[in-house]
Coordinates of C-alpha atoms in Angstrom, one line a residue:
X254 CA 11.6 11.7 21.1
X255 CA 12.0 8.3 21.2
X256 CA 15.7 8.0 20.2
X257 CA 16.6 10.3 23.5
X258 CA 14.9 7.6 25.8
X259 CA 16.5 4.4 23.8
X260 CA 19.9 6.3 23.8
X261 CA 19.6 6.5 27.6
X262 CA 18.5 3.1 28.4
X263 CA 21.3 1.8 25.1
X264 CA 24.3 3.7 27.3
X265 CA 23.5 1.7 30.6
X266 CA 23.3 -1.5 28.7
X267 CA 26.8 -0.5 26.9
X268 CA 28.4 0.3 30.0
X269 CA 27.1 -3.2 31.7
X270 CA 28.1 -5.3 28.8
X271 CA 31.2 -3.6 27.7
X272 CA 29.9 -2.9 24.2
X273 CA 29.4 0.1 22.1
X274 CA 25.8 1.6 23.0
X275 CA 24.9 1.6 19.2
X276 CA 24.3 -2.4 18.7
X277 CA 21.6 -1.7 21.6
X278 CA 19.5 0.7 19.9
X279 CA 17.5 -1.7 17.3
X280 CA 16.9 -4.2 20.0
X281 CA 15.0 -1.7 22.4
X282 CA 11.5 -1.3 21.1
X283 CA 8.6 0.7 22.6
X284 CA 6.1 -1.3 24.3
X285 CA 2.6 -1.5 22.7
X286 CA -0.3 0.3 24.8
X287 CA -2.4 -2.3 26.2
X288 CA -5.8 -1.8 27.7
X289 CA -4.2 -3.3 30.9
X290 CA -1.3 -1.1 30.8
X291 CA 2.0 -2.6 32.1
X292 CA 3.4 0.7 32.8
X293 CA 6.9 0.2 31.0
X294 CA 7.8 2.3 27.9
X295 CA 10.7 0.0 26.5
X296 CA 11.7 -3.5 26.7
X297 CA 14.5 -5.3 25.7
X298 CA 14.1 -9.4 24.6
X299 CA 17.2 -11.2 26.0
X300 CA 17.0 -13.7 22.9
X301 CA 18.1 -10.5 20.7
X302 CA 21.3 -10.3 22.5
X303 CA 21.9 -13.8 22.7
X304 CA 21.2 -14.0 18.6
X305 CA 23.8 -11.2 18.1
X306 CA 26.3 -12.8 20.3
X307 CA 26.4 -10.2 22.7
X308 CA 25.3 -13.0 25.4
X309 CA 26.5 -16.6 25.4
X310 CA 23.6 -18.6 23.2
X311 CA 23.8 -21.1 26.1
X312 CA 22.7 -20.8 29.4
X313 CA 19.3 -20.4 31.5
X314 CA 17.9 -17.5 29.7
X315 CA 16.2 -15.9 32.9
X316 CA 19.0 -16.3 34.6
X317 CA 21.1 -13.5 32.1
X318 CA 17.8 -11.7 32.3
X319 CA 17.9 -11.0 35.9
X320 CA 21.7 -11.0 36.2
X321 CA 21.7 -8.1 33.3
X322 CA 18.9 -6.2 35.0
X323 CA 20.5 -6.0 38.2
X324 CA 23.7 -4.6 36.9
X325 CA 21.3 -1.6 35.4
X326 CA 21.1 1.2 37.3
X327 CA 18.1 3.7 37.4
X328 CA 18.1 7.9 37.3
X329 CA 16.3 10.4 36.9
X330 CA 15.4 9.3 33.3
X331 CA 15.0 5.6 33.7
X332 CA 13.0 5.5 36.6
X333 CA 12.3 1.8 37.2
X334 CA 13.8 -1.6 35.8
X335 CA 12.5 -5.0 36.1
X336 CA 13.0 -8.4 34.6
X337 CA 10.3 -10.5 33.2
X338 CA 10.4 -13.9 31.4
X339 CA 13.5 -13.2 28.9
X340 CA 12.9 -9.2 28.8
X341 CA 13.8 -6.2 30.6
X342 CA 11.4 -3.7 31.1
X343 CA 12.3 0.2 31.1
X344 CA 10.1 2.8 32.8
X345 CA 11.2 6.4 32.0
X346 CA 10.2 9.8 33.9
X347 CA 6.5 10.6 33.3
X348 CA 7.3 14.4 33.2
X349 CA 10.5 14.2 31.0
X350 CA 8.5 11.6 28.4
X351 CA 5.8 14.4 27.8
X352 CA 8.5 17.3 27.6
X353 CA 10.7 15.6 25.4
X354 CA 8.0 14.0 23.4
X355 CA 6.0 17.2 22.7
X356 CA 8.7 19.8 22.3
X357 CA 9.0 19.4 18.6
X358 CA 5.3 20.4 18.2
X359 CA 5.8 24.2 20.0
X360 CA 8.9 25.2 17.6
X361 CA 8.0 24.4 14.2
X362 CA 9.0 21.2 13.6
X363 CA 5.9 19.2 13.7
X364 CA 6.5 17.4 9.9
X365 CA 9.9 16.1 11.2
X366 CA 8.4 14.0 14.3
X367 CA 10.2 10.6 14.3
X368 CA 12.0 11.4 10.7
X369 CA 15.5 11.8 12.4
X370 CA 15.6 8.3 14.1
X371 CA 18.6 6.5 14.2
X372 CA 16.8 3.3 13.4
X373 CA 16.9 4.5 9.9
X374 CA 20.3 4.4 9.6
X375 CA 20.6 1.0 8.3
X376 CA 18.0 1.8 5.5
X377 CA 19.1 1.9 1.8
X378 CA 19.6 5.9 1.0
X379 CA 20.1 7.8 -2.3
X380 CA 17.6 7.4 -5.2
X381 CA 14.9 5.1 -5.3
X382 CA 12.8 4.6 -8.7
X383 CA 9.3 3.5 -7.7
X384 CA 7.2 2.2 -10.9
X385 CA 3.5 1.8 -10.3
X386 CA -0.1 2.1 -11.9
X387 CA 1.1 1.1 -15.3
X388 CA -2.2 1.1 -17.2
X389 CA -2.9 0.4 -20.7
X390 CA -2.9 3.7 -22.9
X391 CA -6.1 3.9 -25.3
X392 CA -8.5 2.2 -22.4
X393 CA -10.5 3.8 -19.8
X394 CA -8.7 3.7 -16.3
X395 CA -9.5 0.4 -15.2
X396 CA -10.5 -0.1 -10.9
X397 CA -7.9 -3.2 -11.4
X398 CA -5.3 -0.4 -11.4
X399 CA -6.3 1.0 -8.2
X400 CA -4.1 -1.2 -5.6
X401 CA -1.1 -0.5 -8.0
X402 CA -1.7 3.5 -8.0
X403 CA -2.4 3.4 -4.0
X404 CA 0.6 1.1 -3.1
X405 CA 3.1 2.5 -5.0
X406 CA 2.1 6.5 -4.0
X407 CA 2.6 4.8 -0.5
X408 CA 5.7 3.4 -1.1
X409 CA 7.1 6.7 -2.9
X410 CA 5.6 8.8 -0.2
X411 CA 7.2 6.5 2.7
X412 CA 10.8 6.8 1.0
X413 CA 10.5 10.5 0.4
X414 CA 9.8 11.0 3.8
X415 CA 12.7 9.2 5.0
X416 CA 14.7 11.5 2.9
X417 CA 15.3 9.4 -0.1
X418 CA 15.4 10.8 -3.8
X419 CA 12.5 9.2 -5.5
X420 CA 11.5 8.9 -8.9
X421 CA 7.9 8.0 -9.3
X422 CA 7.5 6.3 -12.5
X423 CA 4.0 5.4 -14.7
X424 CA 5.2 2.5 -17.3
X425 CA 2.1 2.7 -19.4
X426 CA 1.3 -0.4 -21.9
X427 CA 1.6 1.6 -24.9
X428 CA 3.0 -1.4 -27.2
X429 CA 1.8 -4.7 -28.9
X430 CA -0.6 -6.1 -31.3
X431 CA -3.8 -4.3 -29.6
X432 CA -2.6 -1.0 -31.0
X433 CA -2.3 -2.7 -34.7
X434 CA -6.3 -3.6 -34.2
X435 CA -7.2 -0.2 -32.9
X436 CA -5.0 1.7 -35.6
X437 CA -6.6 -0.7 -38.1
X438 CA -10.4 -0.6 -36.0
X439 CA -10.0 3.6 -35.9
X440 CA -9.5 3.7 -39.9
X441 CA -13.0 1.8 -40.0
X442 CA -14.9 2.7 -37.5
X443 CA -13.6 5.7 -35.8
X444 CA -15.0 9.0 -35.8
X445 CA -12.6 12.2 -34.8
X446 CA -15.8 14.3 -33.7
X447 CA -16.2 11.6 -31.2
X448 CA -12.9 11.5 -30.2
X449 CA -12.8 15.1 -29.1
X450 CA -16.0 14.4 -27.2
X451 CA -15.5 11.7 -24.9
X452 CA -11.7 10.5 -25.9
X453 CA -11.6 7.1 -23.9
X454 CA -15.0 5.9 -24.3
X455 CA -14.8 6.5 -27.9
X456 CA -11.3 4.1 -28.2
X457 CA -12.9 1.4 -26.0
X458 CA -16.2 1.3 -28.4
X459 CA -13.8 1.0 -31.6
X460 CA -11.6 -1.5 -29.7
X461 CA -14.4 -3.5 -28.6
X462 CA -16.2 -3.0 -32.4
X463 CA -12.8 -3.9 -34.2
X464 CA -12.3 -7.2 -31.8
X465 CA -15.6 -8.5 -32.6
X466 CA -15.2 -8.1 -36.2
X467 CA -11.6 -9.4 -36.4
X468 CA -12.8 -13.0 -35.0
X469 CA -14.6 -13.7 -38.1
X470 CA -12.6 -11.6 -40.5
X471 CA -9.7 -12.6 -41.4
X472 CA -9.0 -8.9 -43.7
X473 CA -9.2 -7.1 -40.3
X474 CA -6.7 -9.5 -38.5
X475 CA -4.6 -8.4 -41.9
X476 CA -5.3 -4.7 -41.5
X477 CA -4.2 -4.8 -37.9
X478 CA -0.9 -6.8 -38.5
X479 CA -0.1 -4.6 -41.1
X480 CA -0.8 -1.4 -38.9
X481 CA 1.3 -2.6 -36.2
X482 CA 4.2 -3.4 -38.5
X483 CA 4.0 0.0 -40.2
X484 CA 4.3 1.1 -36.5
X485 CA 7.4 -0.7 -35.7
X486 CA 8.9 0.7 -39.2
X487 CA 7.9 3.9 -37.5
X488 CA 5.8 5.1 -40.6
X489 CA 4.8 8.7 -40.1
X490 CA 0.8 8.2 -40.2
X491 CA 0.7 5.0 -38.0
X492 CA 3.1 6.8 -35.0
X493 CA 0.8 10.0 -35.5
X494 CA -2.5 8.2 -34.7
X495 CA -0.4 6.3 -32.2
X496 CA 1.0 9.6 -30.6
X497 CA -2.6 10.9 -30.5
X498 CA -4.1 8.3 -28.4
X499 CA -1.2 7.8 -26.1
X500 CA -1.4 11.8 -25.5
X501 CA -5.5 11.6 -25.4
X502 CA -4.9 8.6 -22.6
X503 CA -2.1 10.3 -20.2
X504 CA -4.7 13.6 -20.4
X505 CA -7.5 11.6 -19.2
X506 CA -5.6 9.6 -16.5
X507 CA -3.7 12.8 -15.1
X508 CA -7.7 13.9 -14.3
X509 CA -7.9 10.6 -12.3
X510 CA -4.5 10.6 -10.7
X511 CA -5.1 14.3 -9.4
X512 CA -8.5 13.0 -8.2
X513 CA -6.4 10.1 -5.9
X514 CA -3.6 12.8 -4.7
X515 CA -1.2 11.1 -6.9
X516 CA 1.4 12.5 -9.3
X517 CA 4.4 11.3 -11.7
X518 CA 7.6 12.4 -12.3
X519 CA 8.1 10.1 -15.6
X520 CA 5.6 8.8 -17.9
X521 CA 7.5 5.9 -19.8
X522 CA 6.3 3.0 -21.5
X523 CA 6.9 0.0 -23.6
X524 CA 7.6 1.7 -26.8
X525 CA 10.5 3.7 -25.4
X526 CA 12.4 0.3 -25.4
X527 CA 11.9 -1.3 -29.0
X528 CA 14.8 -0.6 -30.3
X529 CA 17.1 -1.6 -27.1
X530 CA 15.2 -4.7 -26.8
X531 CA 16.9 -6.1 -29.8
X532 CA 20.1 -4.8 -28.0
X533 CA 19.5 -6.9 -25.0
X534 CA 19.0 -9.9 -27.8
X535 CA 22.5 -9.0 -29.2
X536 CA 24.2 -8.8 -25.3
X537 CA 22.6 -12.2 -24.3
X538 CA 24.0 -13.6 -27.0
X539 CA 27.3 -12.3 -27.0
X540 CA 27.2 -13.8 -23.2
X541 CA 26.3 -17.1 -24.4
X542 CA 23.2 -16.7 -22.5
X543 CA 20.6 -17.0 -25.3
X544 CA 19.7 -20.4 -26.4
X545 CA 17.0 -21.9 -29.1
X546 CA 14.3 -24.3 -27.7
X547 CA 12.7 -26.5 -30.0
X548 CA 9.8 -24.1 -31.1
X549 CA 12.4 -22.1 -32.6
X550 CA 11.9 -19.3 -29.6
X551 CA 14.9 -17.7 -28.0
X552 CA 15.2 -18.7 -24.3
X553 CA 17.6 -18.0 -21.3
X554 CA 18.2 -21.2 -19.2
X555 CA 17.4 -20.5 -15.7
X556 CA 17.4 -23.8 -14.1
X557 CA 20.4 -24.6 -11.5
X558 CA 21.9 -27.1 -13.7
X559 CA 21.4 -25.6 -17.0
X560 CA 19.5 -28.3 -18.1
X561 CA 16.6 -26.3 -19.8
X562 CA 13.8 -27.4 -17.0
X563 CA 13.3 -23.6 -16.2
X564 CA 13.3 -21.3 -19.2
X565 CA 12.6 -17.9 -19.8
X566 CA 11.4 -16.9 -23.5
X567 CA 12.9 -13.6 -24.6
X568 CA 12.5 -13.8 -28.5
X569 CA 9.6 -15.1 -30.4
X570 CA 10.5 -17.6 -33.6
X571 CA 9.6 -14.8 -36.0
X572 CA 12.4 -12.7 -34.5
X573 CA 10.3 -10.1 -32.6
X574 CA 10.9 -9.7 -28.4
X575 CA 8.6 -10.0 -25.9
X576 CA 7.3 -8.0 -22.7
X577 CA 9.9 -9.4 -20.6
X578 CA 12.6 -8.5 -23.4
X579 CA 11.6 -5.0 -23.1
X580 CA 11.5 -5.0 -19.3
X581 CA 15.1 -6.0 -19.5
X582 CA 15.9 -3.0 -21.6
X583 CA 14.2 -0.5 -19.5
X584 CA 15.8 -1.7 -16.5
X585 CA 19.2 -1.4 -18.0
X586 CA 18.4 2.3 -19.4
X587 CA 16.8 3.4 -16.0
X588 CA 20.1 2.3 -14.3
X589 CA 22.0 4.4 -17.0
X590 CA 19.7 7.4 -16.6
X591 CA 18.8 7.5 -13.2
X592 CA 21.6 5.9 -11.4
X593 CA 19.2 4.6 -8.6
X594 CA 20.1 2.8 -5.4
X595 CA 16.9 0.8 -5.7
X596 CA 14.0 -0.1 -7.6
X597 CA 10.6 -0.9 -6.8
X598 CA 8.1 -2.5 -8.8
X599 CA 4.7 -2.8 -7.7
X600 CA 2.2 -5.2 -9.6
X601 CA -0.2 -8.0 -8.5
X602 CA 0.9 -11.1 -7.4
X603 CA 0.5 -13.0 -10.7
X604 CA 3.6 -11.2 -12.0
X605 CA 5.8 -12.8 -9.2
X606 CA 7.9 -15.0 -11.6
X607 CA 8.0 -12.4 -14.3
X608 CA 10.1 -10.3 -12.0
X609 CA 11.8 -13.3 -10.3
X610 CA 13.1 -14.3 -14.0
X611 CA 13.7 -10.5 -14.6
X612 CA 15.8 -10.2 -12.0
X613 CA 17.9 -13.2 -12.4
X614 CA 18.6 -12.6 -16.0
X615 CA 20.0 -9.3 -15.2
X616 CA 22.2 -10.6 -12.6
X617 CA 23.6 -13.0 -15.1
X618 CA 24.2 -10.6 -17.6
X619 CA 26.2 -9.0 -14.7
X620 CA 24.3 -6.2 -13.5
X621 CA 25.0 -6.3 -10.0
X622 CA 22.8 -3.6 -9.2
X623 CA 19.6 -5.9 -9.8
X624 CA 20.2 -7.3 -6.1
X625 CA 18.4 -3.5 -5.5
X626 CA 15.4 -4.3 -7.5
X627 CA 12.6 -5.5 -5.9
X628 CA 8.8 -6.7 -6.5
X629 CA 6.1 -5.6 -4.4
X630 CA 3.2 -7.8 -5.0
X631 CA -0.6 -7.7 -4.1
X632 CA -3.8 -9.9 -3.8
X633 CA -7.2 -9.1 -5.9
X634 CA -9.9 -7.0 -4.7
X635 CA -13.0 -9.1 -4.6
X636 CA -16.8 -8.0 -5.3
X637 CA -16.1 -4.2 -6.2
X638 CA -19.3 -3.2 -7.6
X639 CA -21.3 0.1 -8.0
X640 CA -25.1 0.3 -7.5
X641 CA -24.9 -0.3 -11.2
X642 CA -23.7 -3.2 -10.9
X643 CA -20.3 -4.7 -11.9
X644 CA -17.6 -2.1 -11.7
X645 CA -14.9 -1.8 -14.7
X646 CA -13.7 1.8 -14.2
X647 CA -12.0 3.6 -11.6
X648 CA -14.1 6.8 -12.1
X649 CA -17.0 5.1 -11.5
X650 CA -15.8 3.9 -7.9
X651 CA -14.7 7.4 -7.2
X652 CA -17.4 9.0 -7.9
X653 CA -19.6 6.5 -6.0
X654 CA -17.5 6.9 -3.1
X655 CA -17.9 10.6 -2.9
X656 CA -21.7 10.4 -3.5
X657 CA -22.3 7.9 -0.5
X658 CA -19.9 10.0 1.3
X659 CA -21.8 13.1 1.0
X660 CA -25.0 11.3 1.6
X661 CA -23.6 9.6 5.2
X662 CA -22.6 13.4 5.8
X663 CA -25.9 15.0 5.2
X664 CA -27.1 12.4 7.6
X665 CA -25.0 13.2 10.4
X666 CA -25.9 16.0 13.0
X667 CA -22.4 16.0 13.9
X668 CA -21.4 17.2 10.4
X669 CA -20.3 21.3 10.3
X670 CA -21.4 23.8 7.7
X671 CA -18.7 23.5 5.0
X672 CA -17.6 25.6 2.1
X673 CA -17.2 22.6 -0.4
X674 CA -19.2 19.6 0.7
X675 CA -18.0 17.6 -2.4
X676 CA -14.6 18.5 -2.2
X677 CA -14.7 17.0 1.3
X678 CA -17.0 14.1 0.7
X679 CA -14.4 13.2 -2.1
X680 CA -11.1 13.3 0.2
X681 CA -13.1 11.3 3.0
X682 CA -14.2 8.8 0.3
X683 CA -11.0 8.5 -1.0
X684 CA -9.4 8.0 2.4
X685 CA -11.7 5.5 3.3
X686 CA -11.0 3.4 -0.2
X687 CA -7.6 3.5 0.9
X688 CA -7.5 2.7 4.8
X689 CA -9.8 -0.5 3.6
X690 CA -7.1 -1.6 1.3
X691 CA -4.1 -0.9 3.3
X692 CA -5.5 -2.4 7.0
X693 CA -4.3 -6.4 6.1
X694 CA -1.2 -7.7 4.2
X695 CA -0.8 -6.7 0.5
X696 CA -0.5 -10.2 -0.8
X697 CA -3.9 -11.1 0.6
X698 CA -7.0 -11.2 -1.7
X699 CA -9.8 -8.8 0.3
X700 CA -13.6 -8.3 -0.2
X701 CA -14.7 -4.8 -1.0
X702 CA -17.5 -3.6 1.1
X703 CA -19.1 -0.2 0.9
X704 CA -20.8 0.0 4.2
X705 CA -18.3 -1.2 6.5
X706 CA -15.5 1.2 4.6
X707 CA -17.7 4.2 4.9
X708 CA -18.7 3.8 8.9
X709 CA -17.9 6.8 11.0
X710 CA -17.5 4.4 14.3
X711 CA -15.3 1.8 12.4
X712 CA -11.5 1.3 11.9
X713 CA -12.0 3.4 9.1
X714 CA -10.6 6.3 6.9
X715 CA -13.9 8.0 8.0
X716 CA -12.6 7.5 11.3
X717 CA -9.3 9.0 10.9
X718 CA -10.6 12.0 8.7
X719 CA -13.1 12.4 11.7
X720 CA -10.5 12.6 14.5
X721 CA -8.4 14.9 12.5
X722 CA -11.2 17.4 12.0
X723 CA -11.9 17.6 15.3
X724 CA -8.7 18.3 16.7
X725 CA -8.3 20.9 13.9
X726 CA -11.4 22.4 15.7
X727 CA -10.0 22.1 19.2
X728 CA -7.0 23.8 18.1
X729 CA -8.9 26.3 16.0
X730 CA -10.8 27.1 19.6
X731 CA -7.7 28.0 21.1
X732 CA -5.3 29.6 18.3
X733 CA -2.0 30.1 19.4
X734 CA -2.3 28.8 23.0
X735 CA -0.4 25.2 21.4
X736 CA 2.5 27.4 20.5
X737 CA 2.9 28.5 24.4
X738 CA 5.1 27.0 26.8
X739 CA 3.6 24.4 28.7
X740 CA 4.1 22.5 32.0
X741 CA 4.6 18.3 31.3
X742 CA 3.7 17.8 35.1
X743 CA 0.1 18.7 34.0
X744 CA 0.0 15.6 31.9
X745 CA 0.3 12.8 34.3
X746 CA -3.6 11.1 33.4
X747 CA -3.5 7.6 32.1
X748 CA -5.0 8.9 29.1
X749 CA -2.3 11.5 28.5
X750 CA 0.3 8.7 29.2
X751 CA -1.0 6.2 26.9
X752 CA -0.8 8.8 24.0
X753 CA 2.4 9.7 24.6
X754 CA 3.6 5.8 25.2
X755 CA 1.9 5.1 21.6
X756 CA 3.7 8.3 20.0
X757 CA 7.0 6.5 21.1
X758 CA 6.6 3.9 18.6
X759 CA 6.1 6.0 15.1
X760 CA 9.8 5.8 14.1
X761 CA 9.0 2.0 14.8
X762 CA 6.3 1.6 13.0
X763 CA 7.9 3.8 9.8
X764 CA 11.2 1.5 10.1
X765 CA 8.9 -1.6 9.9
X766 CA 6.9 0.2 7.1
X767 CA 10.2 0.8 5.4
X768 CA 11.9 -2.9 5.6
X769 CA 8.6 -5.1 4.2
X770 CA 7.0 -1.8 2.1
X771 CA 3.4 -2.9 3.7
X772 CA 1.2 0.0 4.9
X773 CA -0.9 -2.3 7.2
X774 CA 1.7 -0.9 10.3
X775 CA 1.3 2.7 9.4
X776 CA -2.7 2.4 9.6
X777 CA -3.0 0.2 12.1
X778 CA -1.0 2.8 14.3
X779 CA -2.8 5.4 13.2
X780 CA -6.1 3.9 14.0
X781 CA -4.9 3.1 17.7
X782 CA -3.8 6.7 18.0
X783 CA -7.3 7.8 16.7
X784 CA -9.0 5.4 19.9
X785 CA -6.8 6.7 22.1
X786 CA -7.5 10.4 21.4
X787 CA -11.2 9.8 21.5
X788 CA -10.9 8.7 24.9
X789 CA -8.6 11.4 25.8
X790 CA -10.8 14.1 24.3
X791 CA -13.5 12.6 26.6
X792 CA -11.7 12.1 29.7
X793 CA -9.3 15.5 29.2
X794 CA -11.4 18.9 28.7
X795 CA -9.5 21.7 27.4
X796 CA -12.6 24.1 27.7
X797 CA -13.2 25.3 31.0
X798 CA -10.0 24.0 32.6
X799 CA -7.4 26.2 34.4
X800 CA -5.2 28.0 31.7
X801 CA -2.2 25.9 32.4
X802 CA -3.5 22.5 32.5
X803 CA -5.8 23.5 28.8
X804 CA -2.0 25.0 27.5
X805 CA -0.6 21.5 28.6
X806 CA -3.7 19.3 27.1
X807 CA -3.5 21.2 23.9
X808 CA -0.3 20.7 23.2
X809 CA -0.7 16.8 23.7
X810 CA -3.9 17.3 21.3
X811 CA -1.8 19.4 18.9
X812 CA 1.0 16.7 18.7
X813 CA -0.8 13.9 18.1
X814 CA -2.8 15.8 15.4
X815 CA 0.5 16.7 13.7
X816 CA 1.6 12.9 14.0
X817 CA -1.8 11.4 12.7
X818 CA -1.7 14.5 9.5
X819 CA 1.7 13.6 8.5
X820 CA 1.2 9.5 8.8
X821 CA -2.0 9.9 6.8
X822 CA -0.1 12.2 4.1
X823 CA 2.4 9.1 3.8
X824 CA -0.7 6.8 3.2
X825 CA -1.4 8.9 0.1
X826 CA -4.5 10.4 2.2
X827 CA -5.1 14.2 2.1
X828 CA -6.5 15.4 5.9
X829 CA -9.7 17.4 6.0
X830 CA -9.6 20.0 8.5
X831 CA -13.7 20.3 9.1
X832 CA -16.5 17.8 8.2

């Protein structure tokens, strides 16, 4: 494990500088594997020690670097220590590197690799509530909700893997005037029979029709207002129809989530917080935070000088609450119900101001826990189309990904005989969607590209799955061999060392991901691992090698396979064992 080596180097630094070794742990980083390998495994940036006050911030950096390097003794763990420009490099014993990193994979602890790192000691622990996906009910699942769904799932998986108790919440758009329109429209254009046959499609058709009708028909607009008022007053007929729409939607959405490998602990929604929103208004009033604007709306003044230059509207002039009022109520209710230590909202970047205002209002109301709330925003996907043209529904995207992948697999001469090729194509197609989405910064818009996304050789989800399946096939041919003792001295080739050095970075990558909640670090780590595995697979045959060499190489490939599978699962990708 990387922490064994980090701790040994930190002990040396602690003795040399008369400091606790713990202060050096975060400052020691594994050296990224480059084509022109430098040989060092860990490095220490002297600038980090100067910034933290361990070394004087004045004086010549290079003199400090060389002085410190000469005070550090080499031993049978750290074989070589050298000074570069503001950096001290450490090279560890190669046999010990293989032994310590790969021993976890022989004793049934494959899933725990990299997860017990002391780097994680500074992260928020306890209960994490993640709100993500959040589509509108009574509509087919729009492709625009894909990003929130898979990003939120990644964050929830990551937090859970690091030991947090995670509550996965889907906050449905299940309230508002659109349900007045739908309720009134269903009374006129709806068919209970069609609702049974194709529920969301029928509701979608009714909604389109009633919207068109309401444009020029004042009676229809009034009927919509009347229905929503009945809903707000909890009249049984209106509530029963609304509940039917909601139940149908959640049932249909569960099928989509199942295909994506996503699940939720709680299906909440705006409707849960209607009455609580009025309580929020009263609380704002009693704290002197609620002001009345010139238009007669209720606002909270968020401007630094309290001069009404930056206000947030929480109440319409007719006294009804808004989306943000319900969000305030929802946040307070969740804190009371779940006692979370942090809450993470995952939505597109157009809502950044909304969440900034939400957190400011919560803090102004005296809820200091709002400091533990954060908004993870993302950009737009451009050009997501199926063969039939502009895409609207996520189901169409998933179907197309499966169909294209199935076609690609049927054309490939390396594809194995599969029991269920459709299921494999589905999993690989979804992994391609996720990987394309996660490769860059979340806030960036990106261009959707079917051909690039489904390439077997590029940096794609297909390449991740192909590498995993290839390693599983290798393990299958030598079943049980990877569990026996191995000789780490037989893994001295440069291609072996490159994989081992790369695995040293796994806990750092998870730590970085946990800090900024960006999946790109993990995706790019796994893609690099796959390239290193491909080189090693070519240079280091298992079949036909002497038994001891085969055992050692198989342990290396088995370890790499476990880390690849673990990382893929955190990303929300289900690894396939054969393709």
